[in-house]
């Protein structure tokens, strides 16, 4: 059974940083796409960042580019999302998704292609 588990969320102040982790069991993050998505109360889930594991290509939605960084540690089978310069509008539940084969600029954000999803980790940014 494949499990994807996120961790690292918390409550912080504007301008602070957090590092989210996404660990998979029963599945290897290698040569596929891993994405981070988020959902704020009353809003639809949206893409945040994606990475092609093994290839290194990374993608970001415009609102987080330059502030967030997605990376991988193959030895730990973990994908990270570094969140810097956090803003109140970044407050949301952050989800990690894995198992998508297509990781091009046009497809990494397509939720339907991801096979495995975690339960999410809450990020709350106060002003």
mmCIF file of C-alpha atoms in Angstrom, residues 1-7 20-34 36 51 53-54 71-80 96-99 116:
data_model
loop_
_atom_site.group_PDB
_atom_site.id
_atom_site.type_symbol
_atom_site.label_atom_id
_atom_site.label_comp_id
_atom_site.label_asym_id
_atom_site.label_seq_id
_atom_site.Cartn_x
_atom_site.Cartn_y
_atom_site.Cartn_z
ATOM 1 C CA UNK A 1 0.000 0.000 0.000
ATOM 2 C CA UNK A 2 1.320 3.405 -0.965
ATOM 3 C CA UNK A 3 1.227 6.143 1.629
ATOM 4 C CA UNK A 4 2.180 9.757 1.184
ATOM 5 C CA UNK A 5 2.671 11.749 4.367
ATOM 6 C CA UNK A 6 3.238 15.470 4.693
ATOM 7 C CA UNK A 7 4.727 17.197 7.705
ATOM 8 C CA UNK A 20 7.303 21.027 4.435
ATOM 9 C CA UNK A 21 8.286 17.427 3.872
ATOM 10 C CA UNK A 22 6.612 14.757 1.787
ATOM 11 C CA UNK A 23 7.608 11.159 2.431
ATOM 12 C CA UNK A 24 6.306 8.146 0.555
ATOM 13 C CA UNK A 25 6.179 4.544 1.672
ATOM 14 C CA UNK A 26 5.576 1.734 -0.760
ATOM 15 C CA UNK A 27 6.548 4.055 -3.583
ATOM 16 C CA UNK A 28 9.776 5.465 -4.903
ATOM 17 C CA UNK A 29 10.041 9.087 -5.882
ATOM 18 C CA UNK A 30 12.041 8.521 -9.014
ATOM 19 C CA UNK A 31 11.456 9.565 -12.594
ATOM 20 C CA UNK A 32 7.989 10.884 -11.970
ATOM 21 C CA UNK A 33 6.249 14.044 -10.952
ATOM 22 C CA UNK A 34 5.613 15.140 -7.398
ATOM 23 C CA UNK A 36 2.475 20.379 -3.903
ATOM 24 C CA UNK A 51 9.258 18.650 -9.447
ATOM 25 C CA UNK A 53 12.212 13.623 -9.517
ATOM 26 C CA UNK A 54 15.359 12.321 -11.081
ATOM 27 C CA UNK A 71 13.541 20.023 -3.883
ATOM 28 C CA UNK A 72 14.154 16.318 -3.512
ATOM 29 C CA UNK A 73 16.343 14.017 -1.460
ATOM 30 C CA UNK A 74 16.439 10.702 -3.248
ATOM 31 C CA UNK A 75 18.294 8.960 -0.442
ATOM 32 C CA UNK A 76 15.440 9.788 1.921
ATOM 33 C CA UNK A 77 12.694 9.362 -0.671
ATOM 34 C CA UNK A 78 11.495 12.805 0.339
ATOM 35 C CA UNK A 79 10.375 15.915 -1.469
ATOM 36 C CA UNK A 80 10.573 19.232 0.333
ATOM 37 C CA UNK A 96 1.658 16.447 -1.536
ATOM 38 C CA UNK A 97 0.763 14.391 -4.576
ATOM 39 C CA UNK A 98 2.791 11.733 -6.346
ATOM 40 C CA UNK A 99 2.666 9.223 -9.119
ATOM 41 C CA UNK A 116 -1.335 9.238 -4.604
#
